[in-house]
XYZ file of C-alpha atoms in Angstrom:
122
model
C 11.818 -28.183 -4.753
C 15.018 -28.163 -2.757
C 15.237 -27.233 0.891
C 17.155 -24.041 0.031
C 14.466 -22.965 -2.461
C 11.709 -23.663 0.066
C 13.582 -21.660 2.701
C 14.021 -18.717 0.345
C 10.310 -18.797 -0.544
C 9.409 -18.789 3.155
C 11.677 -15.773 3.777
C 10.051 -13.899 0.905
C 6.564 -14.680 2.200
C 7.396 -13.633 5.767
C 9.250 -10.532 4.558
C 6.210 -9.477 2.522
C 3.979 -9.691 5.594
C 6.316 -7.557 7.683
C 6.923 -5.082 4.865
C 3.180 -4.342 4.608
C 2.779 -3.387 8.276
C 4.484 0.069 8.134
C 2.314 1.117 5.177
C -0.852 0.183 7.074
C 0.339 2.054 10.158
C 1.191 5.133 8.087
C -2.265 5.199 6.515
C -3.941 5.281 9.935
C -1.368 7.487 11.645
C -0.511 4.618 13.969
C -4.033 4.015 15.306
C -5.633 0.591 15.566
C -9.313 -0.043 14.974
C -11.916 1.252 12.552
C -12.188 4.859 11.380
C -15.415 6.094 13.022
C -15.238 9.891 12.689
C -13.392 12.549 10.722
C -13.352 16.149 11.949
C -12.355 18.699 9.277
C -9.809 21.456 9.862
C -8.250 24.004 7.501
C -5.534 22.009 5.661
C -5.843 19.033 8.081
C -8.315 16.613 9.642
C -8.717 14.779 12.927
C -9.295 11.049 12.447
C -10.915 9.067 15.266
C -10.508 5.283 15.394
C -12.282 2.817 17.692
C -11.318 -0.718 18.570
C -13.146 -2.949 21.015
C -11.392 -1.450 24.039
C -9.773 1.808 22.918
C -10.290 5.072 21.088
C -7.389 6.596 19.195
C -7.117 9.970 17.442
C -4.604 11.631 15.166
C -4.511 15.051 13.459
C -3.275 14.559 9.894
C -1.991 17.337 7.618
C -3.675 17.153 4.198
C -0.566 18.610 2.528
C 2.420 17.236 4.480
C 5.853 18.716 4.130
C 6.070 22.084 5.807
C 6.388 22.237 9.581
C 3.288 23.652 11.265
C 1.479 23.533 14.605
C -0.695 20.416 14.955
C -2.455 19.140 18.081
C -4.807 16.339 19.107
C -6.313 15.218 22.417
C -8.787 12.581 23.576
C -10.555 12.615 26.937
C -12.653 9.687 28.161
C -15.676 10.723 30.239
C -14.592 10.789 33.854
C -10.895 10.729 32.893
C -8.122 13.121 32.036
C -7.282 14.196 28.483
C -4.316 12.649 26.690
C -2.762 14.783 23.982
C 0.072 15.547 21.633
C 0.967 18.977 20.237
C 3.889 20.622 18.527
C 5.468 21.609 15.241
C 4.987 18.620 12.911
C 5.225 17.973 9.168
C 2.682 15.119 8.849
C 0.614 14.431 11.963
C 0.147 14.919 15.707
C -0.532 11.794 17.723
C -1.581 9.110 17.829
C -3.137 9.376 21.280
C -5.040 6.424 22.702
C -7.328 6.034 25.723
C -9.229 3.105 27.152
C -12.885 3.585 26.324
C -14.953 0.505 27.077
C -18.548 1.824 27.330
C -17.342 5.425 27.771
C -17.951 8.563 25.770
C -14.921 10.503 24.568
C -14.255 14.162 23.791
C -11.833 14.743 20.916
C -10.074 18.035 20.125
C -7.770 18.883 17.266
C -5.957 21.963 16.060
C -3.841 23.261 13.234
C -2.219 26.698 13.037
C -5.299 28.084 11.231
C -8.031 26.739 13.521
C -9.382 24.117 15.894
C -12.239 21.632 16.154
C -13.993 19.799 18.990
C -16.202 16.740 18.670
C -18.325 17.093 21.765
C -19.079 13.850 23.617
C -19.126 11.058 21.018
C -19.124 7.256 20.796
C -21.419 6.930 23.810
């Protein structure tokens, strides 16, 4: 194997690793961690992810394409809520808060309704 062939193989291997990252981020709406809760909405759902130190939430349209009102917020117990809302085609968020040993309150909305989790992940 020549040096040029080895270099090309390395570029292909590295390029494949970086090419996979956007697909993974799109599947989770940009949140890191494990999916721990799904809150149903009419034509959407709120997905809650937890890593070791953070909780992240995103409201995802089940039928993306048309612009509609979507909202999501996460509030750690004893903290202020962090949110995202507006006219979106795919999802609102992600919103992330630090949540080491803290409960969180998650809210989500779509034009046709809203959902609240209550205090979870305590």
